[in-house]
Short mmCIF file of C-alpha atoms in Angstrom, two decimals:
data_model
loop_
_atom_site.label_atom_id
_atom_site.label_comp_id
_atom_site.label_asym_id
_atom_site.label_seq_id
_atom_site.Cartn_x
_atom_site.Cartn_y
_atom_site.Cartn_z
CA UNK A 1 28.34 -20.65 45.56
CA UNK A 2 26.25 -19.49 47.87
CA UNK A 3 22.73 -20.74 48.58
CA UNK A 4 21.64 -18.80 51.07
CA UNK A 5 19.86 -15.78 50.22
CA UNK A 6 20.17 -11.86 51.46
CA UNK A 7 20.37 -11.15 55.13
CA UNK A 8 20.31 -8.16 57.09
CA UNK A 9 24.00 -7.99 57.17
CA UNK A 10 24.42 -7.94 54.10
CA UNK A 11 21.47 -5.08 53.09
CA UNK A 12 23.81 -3.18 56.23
CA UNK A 13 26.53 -3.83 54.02
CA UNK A 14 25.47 -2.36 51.20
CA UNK A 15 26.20 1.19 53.21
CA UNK A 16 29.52 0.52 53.08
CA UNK A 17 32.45 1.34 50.36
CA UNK A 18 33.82 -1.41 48.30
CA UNK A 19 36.98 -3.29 49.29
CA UNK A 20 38.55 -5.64 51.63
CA UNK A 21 37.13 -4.22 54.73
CA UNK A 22 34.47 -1.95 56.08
CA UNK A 23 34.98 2.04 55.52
CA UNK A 24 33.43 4.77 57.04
CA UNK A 25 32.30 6.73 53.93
CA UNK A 26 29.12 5.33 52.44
CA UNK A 27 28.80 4.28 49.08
CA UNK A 28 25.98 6.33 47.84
CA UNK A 29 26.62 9.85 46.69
CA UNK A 30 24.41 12.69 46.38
CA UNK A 31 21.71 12.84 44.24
CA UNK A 32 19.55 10.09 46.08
CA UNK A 33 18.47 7.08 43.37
CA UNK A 34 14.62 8.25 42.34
CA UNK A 35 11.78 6.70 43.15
CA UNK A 36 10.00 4.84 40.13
CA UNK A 37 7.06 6.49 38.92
CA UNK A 38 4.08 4.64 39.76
CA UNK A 39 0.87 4.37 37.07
CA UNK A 40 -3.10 4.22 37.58
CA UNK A 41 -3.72 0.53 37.16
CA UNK A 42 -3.55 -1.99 40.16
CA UNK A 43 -0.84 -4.15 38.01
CA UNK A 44 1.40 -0.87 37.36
CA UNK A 45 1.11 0.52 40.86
CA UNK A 46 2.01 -3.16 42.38
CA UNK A 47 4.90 -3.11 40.17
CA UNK A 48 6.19 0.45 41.44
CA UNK A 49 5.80 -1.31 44.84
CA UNK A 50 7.95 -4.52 43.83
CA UNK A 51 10.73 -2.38 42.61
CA UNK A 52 10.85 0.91 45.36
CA UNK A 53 13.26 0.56 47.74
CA UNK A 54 16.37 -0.22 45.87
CA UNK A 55 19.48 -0.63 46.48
CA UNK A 56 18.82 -3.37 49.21
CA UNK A 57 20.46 -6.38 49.97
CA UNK A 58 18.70 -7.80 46.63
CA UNK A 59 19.35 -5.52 44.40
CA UNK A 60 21.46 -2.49 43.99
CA UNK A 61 19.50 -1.44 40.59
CA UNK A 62 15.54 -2.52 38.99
CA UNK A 63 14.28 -1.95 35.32
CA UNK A 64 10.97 -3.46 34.27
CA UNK A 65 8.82 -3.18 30.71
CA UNK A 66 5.64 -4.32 30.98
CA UNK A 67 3.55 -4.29 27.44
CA UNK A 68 0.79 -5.82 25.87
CA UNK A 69 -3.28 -5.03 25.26
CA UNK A 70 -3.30 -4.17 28.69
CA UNK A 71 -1.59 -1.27 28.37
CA UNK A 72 2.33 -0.85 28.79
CA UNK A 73 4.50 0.69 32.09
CA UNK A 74 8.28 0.81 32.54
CA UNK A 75 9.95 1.75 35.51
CA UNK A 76 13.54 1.65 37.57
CA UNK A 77 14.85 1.70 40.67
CA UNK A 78 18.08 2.09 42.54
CA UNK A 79 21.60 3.46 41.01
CA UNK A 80 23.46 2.80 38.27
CA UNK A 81 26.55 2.20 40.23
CA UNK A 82 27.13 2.11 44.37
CA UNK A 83 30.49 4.47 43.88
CA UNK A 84 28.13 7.22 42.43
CA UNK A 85 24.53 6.72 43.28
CA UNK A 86 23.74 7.79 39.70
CA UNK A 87 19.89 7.01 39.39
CA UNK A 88 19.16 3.59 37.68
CA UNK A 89 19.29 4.36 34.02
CA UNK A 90 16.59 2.93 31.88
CA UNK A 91 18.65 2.80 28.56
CA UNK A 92 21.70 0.90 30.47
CA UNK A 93 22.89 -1.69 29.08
CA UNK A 94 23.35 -4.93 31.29
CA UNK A 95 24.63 -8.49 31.02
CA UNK A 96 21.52 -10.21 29.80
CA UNK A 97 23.01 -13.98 30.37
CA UNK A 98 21.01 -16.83 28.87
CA UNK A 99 17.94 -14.55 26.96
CA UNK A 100 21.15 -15.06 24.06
CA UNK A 101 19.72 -18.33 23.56
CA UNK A 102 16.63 -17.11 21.77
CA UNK A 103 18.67 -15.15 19.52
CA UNK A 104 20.59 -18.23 18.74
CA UNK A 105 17.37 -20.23 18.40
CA UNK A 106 15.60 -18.53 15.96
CA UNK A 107 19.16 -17.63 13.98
CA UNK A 108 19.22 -21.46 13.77
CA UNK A 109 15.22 -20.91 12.90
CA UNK A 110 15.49 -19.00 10.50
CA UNK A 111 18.42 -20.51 8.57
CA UNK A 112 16.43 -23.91 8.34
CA UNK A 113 12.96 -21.49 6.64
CA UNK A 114 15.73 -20.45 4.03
CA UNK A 115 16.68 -23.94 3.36
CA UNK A 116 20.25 -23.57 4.54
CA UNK A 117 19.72 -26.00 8.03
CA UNK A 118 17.46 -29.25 8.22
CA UNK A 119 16.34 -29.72 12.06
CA UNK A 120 15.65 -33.27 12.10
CA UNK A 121 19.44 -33.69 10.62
CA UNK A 122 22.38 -34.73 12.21
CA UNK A 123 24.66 -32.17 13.77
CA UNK A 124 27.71 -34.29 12.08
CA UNK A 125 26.64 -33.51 8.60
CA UNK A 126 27.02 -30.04 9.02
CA UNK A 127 29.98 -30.21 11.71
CA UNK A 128 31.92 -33.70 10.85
CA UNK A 129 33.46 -35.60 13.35
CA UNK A 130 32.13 -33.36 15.90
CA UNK A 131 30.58 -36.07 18.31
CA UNK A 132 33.08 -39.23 17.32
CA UNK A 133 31.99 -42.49 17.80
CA UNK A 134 30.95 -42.25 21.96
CA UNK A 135 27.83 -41.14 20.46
CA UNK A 136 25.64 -44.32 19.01
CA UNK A 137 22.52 -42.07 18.31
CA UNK A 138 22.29 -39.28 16.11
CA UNK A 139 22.16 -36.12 17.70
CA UNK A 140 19.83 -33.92 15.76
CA UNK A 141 19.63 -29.99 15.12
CA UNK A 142 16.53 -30.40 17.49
CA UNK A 143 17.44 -32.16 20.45
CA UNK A 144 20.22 -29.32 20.42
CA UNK A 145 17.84 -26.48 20.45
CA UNK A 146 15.13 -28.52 22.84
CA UNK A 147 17.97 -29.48 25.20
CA UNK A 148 17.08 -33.23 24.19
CA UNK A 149 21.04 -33.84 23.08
CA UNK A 150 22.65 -35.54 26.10
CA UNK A 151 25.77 -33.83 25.47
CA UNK A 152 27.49 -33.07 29.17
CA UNK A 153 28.68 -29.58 30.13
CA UNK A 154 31.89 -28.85 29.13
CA UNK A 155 35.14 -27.04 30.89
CA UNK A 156 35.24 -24.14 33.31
CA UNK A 157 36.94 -22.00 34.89
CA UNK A 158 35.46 -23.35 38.26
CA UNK A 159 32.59 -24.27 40.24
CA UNK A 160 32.95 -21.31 42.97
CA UNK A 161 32.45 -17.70 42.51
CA UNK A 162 35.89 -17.41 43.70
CA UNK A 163 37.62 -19.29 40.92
CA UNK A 164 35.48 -17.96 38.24
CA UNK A 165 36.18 -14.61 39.39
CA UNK A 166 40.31 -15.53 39.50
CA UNK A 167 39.57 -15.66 35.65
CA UNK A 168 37.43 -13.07 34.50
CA UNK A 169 39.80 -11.57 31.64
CA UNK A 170 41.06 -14.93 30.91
CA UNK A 171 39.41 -16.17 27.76
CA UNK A 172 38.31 -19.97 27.76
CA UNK A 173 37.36 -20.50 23.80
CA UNK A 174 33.77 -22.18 22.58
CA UNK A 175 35.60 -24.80 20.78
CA UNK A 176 37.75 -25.69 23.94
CA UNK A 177 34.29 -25.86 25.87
CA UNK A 178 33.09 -28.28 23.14
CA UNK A 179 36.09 -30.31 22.74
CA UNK A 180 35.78 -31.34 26.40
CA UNK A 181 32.00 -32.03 27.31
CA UNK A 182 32.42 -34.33 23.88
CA UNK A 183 35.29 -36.38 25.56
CA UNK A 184 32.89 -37.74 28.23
CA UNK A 185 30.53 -39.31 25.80
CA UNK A 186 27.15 -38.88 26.10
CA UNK A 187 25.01 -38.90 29.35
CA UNK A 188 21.94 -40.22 27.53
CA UNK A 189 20.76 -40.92 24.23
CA UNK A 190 19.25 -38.08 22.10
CA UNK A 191 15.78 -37.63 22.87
CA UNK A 192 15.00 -39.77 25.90
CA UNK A 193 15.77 -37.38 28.54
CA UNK A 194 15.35 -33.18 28.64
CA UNK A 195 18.35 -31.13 30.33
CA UNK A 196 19.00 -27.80 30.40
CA UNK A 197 22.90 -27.37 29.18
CA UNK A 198 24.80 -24.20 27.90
CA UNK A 199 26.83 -26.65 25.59
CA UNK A 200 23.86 -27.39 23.17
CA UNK A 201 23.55 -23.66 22.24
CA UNK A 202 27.33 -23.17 21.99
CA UNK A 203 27.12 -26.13 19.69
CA UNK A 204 24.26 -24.01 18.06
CA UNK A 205 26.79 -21.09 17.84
CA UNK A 206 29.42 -23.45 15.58
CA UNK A 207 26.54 -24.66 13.47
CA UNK A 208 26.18 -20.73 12.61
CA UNK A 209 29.13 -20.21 11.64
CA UNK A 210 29.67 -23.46 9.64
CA UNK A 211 26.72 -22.83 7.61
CA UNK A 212 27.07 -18.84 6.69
CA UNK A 213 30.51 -18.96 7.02
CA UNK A 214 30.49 -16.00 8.83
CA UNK A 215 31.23 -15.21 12.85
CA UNK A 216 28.10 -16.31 15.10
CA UNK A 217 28.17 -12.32 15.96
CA UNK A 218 27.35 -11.13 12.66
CA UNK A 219 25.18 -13.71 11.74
CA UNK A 220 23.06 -13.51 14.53
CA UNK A 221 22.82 -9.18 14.57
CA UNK A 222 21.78 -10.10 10.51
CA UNK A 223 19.10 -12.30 11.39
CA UNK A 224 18.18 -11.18 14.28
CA UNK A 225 19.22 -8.41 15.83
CA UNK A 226 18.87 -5.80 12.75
CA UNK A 227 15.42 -7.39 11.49
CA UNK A 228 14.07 -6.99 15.75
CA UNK A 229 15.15 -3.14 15.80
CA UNK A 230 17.93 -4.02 18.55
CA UNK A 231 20.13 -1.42 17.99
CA UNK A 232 21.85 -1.21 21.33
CA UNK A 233 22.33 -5.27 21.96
CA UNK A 234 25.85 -6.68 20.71
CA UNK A 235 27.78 -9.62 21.75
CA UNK A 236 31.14 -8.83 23.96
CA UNK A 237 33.16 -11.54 22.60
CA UNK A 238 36.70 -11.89 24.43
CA UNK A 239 35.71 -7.72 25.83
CA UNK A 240 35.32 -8.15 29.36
CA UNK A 241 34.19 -4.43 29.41
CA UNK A 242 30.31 -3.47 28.71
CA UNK A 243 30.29 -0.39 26.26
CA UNK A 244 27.95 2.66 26.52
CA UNK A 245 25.87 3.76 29.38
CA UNK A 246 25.42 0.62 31.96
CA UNK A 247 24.77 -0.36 35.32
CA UNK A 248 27.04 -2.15 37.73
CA UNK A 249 26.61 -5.28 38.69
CA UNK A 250 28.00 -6.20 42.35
CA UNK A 251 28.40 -10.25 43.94
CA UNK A 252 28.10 -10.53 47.69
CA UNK A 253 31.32 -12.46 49.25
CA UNK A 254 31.11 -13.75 52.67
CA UNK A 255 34.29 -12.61 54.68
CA UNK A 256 35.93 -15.48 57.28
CA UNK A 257 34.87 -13.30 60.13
CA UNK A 258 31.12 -13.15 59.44
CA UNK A 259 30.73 -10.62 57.53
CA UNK A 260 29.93 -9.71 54.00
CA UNK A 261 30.97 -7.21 51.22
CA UNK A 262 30.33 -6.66 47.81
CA UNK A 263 32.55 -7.17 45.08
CA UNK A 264 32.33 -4.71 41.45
CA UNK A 265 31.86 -7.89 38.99
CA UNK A 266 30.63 -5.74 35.68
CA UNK A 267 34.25 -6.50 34.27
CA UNK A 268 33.69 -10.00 33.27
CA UNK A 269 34.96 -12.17 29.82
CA UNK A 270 32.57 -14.39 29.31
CA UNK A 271 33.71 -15.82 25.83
CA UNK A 272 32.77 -19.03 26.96
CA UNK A 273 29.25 -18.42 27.43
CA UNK A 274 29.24 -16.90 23.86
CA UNK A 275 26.11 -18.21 21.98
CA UNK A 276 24.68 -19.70 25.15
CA UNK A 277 24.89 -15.95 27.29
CA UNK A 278 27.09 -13.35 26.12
CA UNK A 279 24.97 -11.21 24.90
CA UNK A 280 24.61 -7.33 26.33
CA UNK A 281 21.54 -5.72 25.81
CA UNK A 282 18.60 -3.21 26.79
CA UNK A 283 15.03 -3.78 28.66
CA UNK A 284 13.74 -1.78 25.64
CA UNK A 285 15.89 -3.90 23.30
CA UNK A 286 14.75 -7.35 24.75
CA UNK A 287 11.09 -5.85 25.08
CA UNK A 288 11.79 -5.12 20.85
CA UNK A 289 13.01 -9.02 20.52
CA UNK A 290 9.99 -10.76 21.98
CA UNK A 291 7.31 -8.54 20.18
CA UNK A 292 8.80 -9.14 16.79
CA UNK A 293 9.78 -13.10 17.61
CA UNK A 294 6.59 -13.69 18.57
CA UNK A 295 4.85 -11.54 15.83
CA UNK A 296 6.18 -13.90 13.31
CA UNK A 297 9.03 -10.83 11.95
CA UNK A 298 11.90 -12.42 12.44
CA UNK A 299 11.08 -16.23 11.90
CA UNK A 300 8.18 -17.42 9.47
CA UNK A 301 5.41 -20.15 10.26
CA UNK A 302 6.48 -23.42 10.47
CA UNK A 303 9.37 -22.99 12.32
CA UNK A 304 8.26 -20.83 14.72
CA UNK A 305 6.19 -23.37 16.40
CA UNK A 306 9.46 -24.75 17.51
CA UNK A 307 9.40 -21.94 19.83
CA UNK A 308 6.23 -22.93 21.40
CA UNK A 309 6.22 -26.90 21.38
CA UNK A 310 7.76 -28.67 24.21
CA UNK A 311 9.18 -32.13 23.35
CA UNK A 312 6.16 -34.57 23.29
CA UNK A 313 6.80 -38.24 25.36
CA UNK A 314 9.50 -36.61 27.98
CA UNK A 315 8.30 -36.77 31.72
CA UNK A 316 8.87 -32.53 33.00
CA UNK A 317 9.69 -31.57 29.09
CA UNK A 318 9.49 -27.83 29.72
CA UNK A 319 12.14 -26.41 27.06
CA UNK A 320 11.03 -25.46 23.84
CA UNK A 321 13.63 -24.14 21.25
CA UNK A 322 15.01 -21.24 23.00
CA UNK A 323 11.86 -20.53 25.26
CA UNK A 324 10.19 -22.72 28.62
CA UNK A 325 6.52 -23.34 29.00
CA UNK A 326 5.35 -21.66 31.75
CA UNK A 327 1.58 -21.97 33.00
CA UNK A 328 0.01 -19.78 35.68
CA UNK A 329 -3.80 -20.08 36.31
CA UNK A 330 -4.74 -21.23 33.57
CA UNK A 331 -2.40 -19.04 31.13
CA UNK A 332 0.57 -19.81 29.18
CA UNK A 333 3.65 -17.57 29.09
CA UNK A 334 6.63 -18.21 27.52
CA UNK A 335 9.84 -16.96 28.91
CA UNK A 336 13.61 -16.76 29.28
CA UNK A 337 15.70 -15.88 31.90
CA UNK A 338 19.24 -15.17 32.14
CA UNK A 339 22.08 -15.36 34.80
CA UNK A 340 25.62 -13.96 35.05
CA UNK A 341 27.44 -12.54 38.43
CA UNK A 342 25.86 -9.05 39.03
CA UNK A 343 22.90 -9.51 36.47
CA UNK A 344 19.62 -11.57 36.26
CA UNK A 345 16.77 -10.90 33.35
CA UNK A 346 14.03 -11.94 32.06
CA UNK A 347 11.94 -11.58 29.20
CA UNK A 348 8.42 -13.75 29.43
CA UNK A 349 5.09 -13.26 26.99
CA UNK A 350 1.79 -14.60 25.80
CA UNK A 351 2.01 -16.33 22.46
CA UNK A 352 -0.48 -13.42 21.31
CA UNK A 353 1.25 -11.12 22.86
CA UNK A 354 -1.44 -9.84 25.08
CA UNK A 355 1.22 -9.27 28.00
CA UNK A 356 4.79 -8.99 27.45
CA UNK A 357 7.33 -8.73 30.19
CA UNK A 358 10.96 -7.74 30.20
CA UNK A 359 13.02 -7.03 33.43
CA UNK A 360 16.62 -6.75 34.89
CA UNK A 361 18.54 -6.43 38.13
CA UNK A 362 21.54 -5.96 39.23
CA UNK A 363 21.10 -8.83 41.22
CA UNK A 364 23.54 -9.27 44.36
CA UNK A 365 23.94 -12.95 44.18
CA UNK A 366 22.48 -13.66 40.62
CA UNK A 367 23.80 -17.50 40.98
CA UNK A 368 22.42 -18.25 43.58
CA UNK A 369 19.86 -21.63 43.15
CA UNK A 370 16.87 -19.84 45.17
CA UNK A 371 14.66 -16.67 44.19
CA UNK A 372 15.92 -13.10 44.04
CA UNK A 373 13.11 -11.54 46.32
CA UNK A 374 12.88 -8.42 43.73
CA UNK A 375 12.41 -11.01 41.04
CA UNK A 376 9.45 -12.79 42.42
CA UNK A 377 7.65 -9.32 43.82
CA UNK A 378 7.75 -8.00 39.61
CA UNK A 379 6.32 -11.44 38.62
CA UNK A 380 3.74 -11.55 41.11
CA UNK A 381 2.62 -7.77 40.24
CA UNK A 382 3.05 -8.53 36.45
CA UNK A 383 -0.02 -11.18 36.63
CA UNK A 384 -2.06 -9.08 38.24
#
């Protein structure tokens, strides 16, 4: 993967049509993406600011929900696709990566306030023989949803954009995934060490499905979904399509003579991801998720807290179940972001709710290990 973030080449590139080489048509068609409408408040006017401008070398689309006592704004910017130039749509739906983990967590939540999971149990007795005997220490419903498990990552499909993207309709199965990061034992014991790991949450997902008997899908649109209002959010399974009204999402490839272009990546099964970051889903949808999580709707008192308590005695513990502790001058927001070629979001709030944030791009390198530049210009002009 790339680290290196946008250059000038590649914003030049974005003028250019899809495919193996340079064309002379450009990709934008007639009507011009609008302009996002900017509000009265210094927070909602800086916000119009961070997102103007699109497509760039960023970005080729912004949506942003900002809510709260403060007062709410949504905006967009850029196109829905580079083919068209379609103005960014705010109902399109979107990859929303790793925000599927809190839907899994407080699934998992809620099952143990009904009595049906115990947290501080072992994931064996509810999934025998999972771990085998390369695992000395218990490995608890907790450490699973705290990423305090010490299960490795299991099987891909590669390392590299390029082999991932040899694969995309090629399904790699949860159970495969799990089969294989539990054949290289453990890399610590449960609860010494915090790490951030896909495989806990698909382990989550299998837990599901154990307990209710029922597909991790429907279980978590019962529990979660349905009681949140999300009516537009659904899980793609082994679909490598997204269905309805979306945007595009595009990956920049370097070419071996310098250059750059972009590659159409919205096409994408990620079955392997599943319970960890399949999910598809809405800024108004996600914005619907947080306010009723967080209101206490979806999961009762006392396991909610597990959504806002960080593992006590671990040295950089930032991972709550499903959420990470963030602190900026002096406040606490909790928030969830979510990667997947083409896409980045994030959904981040107050534990009272007093601000509430919820935004996506189509994100030109969305992998990539430093900052999207759009990204960090919506935070900074959210905490205003």
């Amino acid at each position: 993967m790339r680290t290196r973030r946008r250059t000038p080449l590649l914003a030049a590139s974005l003028v250019l049509a899809l495919g193996a080489g340079p064309l002379a048509a450009p990709a934008f068609a007639s009507p011009a993406p609008a302009a996002p409408v900017c509000g009265t408040t210094p927070s909602h006017q800086a916000l119009c600011e961070a997102i103007e401008g699109l497509p760039d070398g960023d970005a080729t689309a912004a949506l942003v929900r900002l809510g709260g006592t403060e007062g709410s704004w949504q905006g967009g910017s850029g196109v829905r696709d580079l083919a068209s130039g379609r103005a960014a749509d705010p109902d399109a739906r979107f990859r929303a990566g790793s925000t599927t983990k809190v839907v899994t967590a407080a699934a998992v939540l809620r099952l143990a306030s009904q009595g049906e999971v115990d947290l501080d149990a072992s994931i064996e007795r509810y999934l025998p023989g999972l771990l085998g005997s390369g695992f000395e220490k218990p490995v608890t419903v907790r450490n699973l949803l705290n990423h305090t498990s010490g299960i490795q990552p299991g099987v891909s499909w590669g390392n590299t954009f390029e082999e991932q993207y040899a694969h995309r309709y090629d399904t790699l199965t949860p159970r495969r995934v799990v089969e294989s990061a539990v054949a290289k034992g453990p890399a610590f014991d449960a609860g010494e060490q915090q790490r951030y790991l896909n495989i806990n949450y698909t382990i989550l997902g299998l837990l599901i499905e154990k307990v209710t008997g029922h597909s991790y899908a429907s279980e978590a649109t019962r529990l979660v979904l349905r009681p949140a209002g999300m009516r537009h959010t659904y899980f793609p399974g082994t679909d490598p399509r997204i269905r309805g009204p979306h945007h595009h999402g595009y990956q920049v490839v370097s070419q071996p003579d310098g250059t750059t272009r972009l590659v159409d990546v919205t096409e994408w099964n990620v079955a392997d991801r599943w319970a960890a970051g399949d999910m598809i889903s809405t800024t108004a949808d996600l914005e619907r998720l947080v306010t009723a999580l967080f209101s206490g709707r979806i999961v009762p008192e006392p396991q909610l807290r597990e959504m806002f308590t960080v593992p006590a005695g671990i040295e950089g513990a930032a991972y709550s179940a499903g959420l990470t502790r963030w602190e900026h001058e002096g406040t606490v927001y909790w928030l969830k972001t979510g990667a997947r070629p083409g896409y980045s979001t994030a959904i981040a709030a107050t534990e009272d709710l007093s601000r509430t944030l919820v935004y996506s791009l189509s994100d030109t390198d969305a992998k990539d290990t430093s900052s999207n530049p759009v990204a960090d210009r919506i935070r900074v002009a959210a905490l205003m």
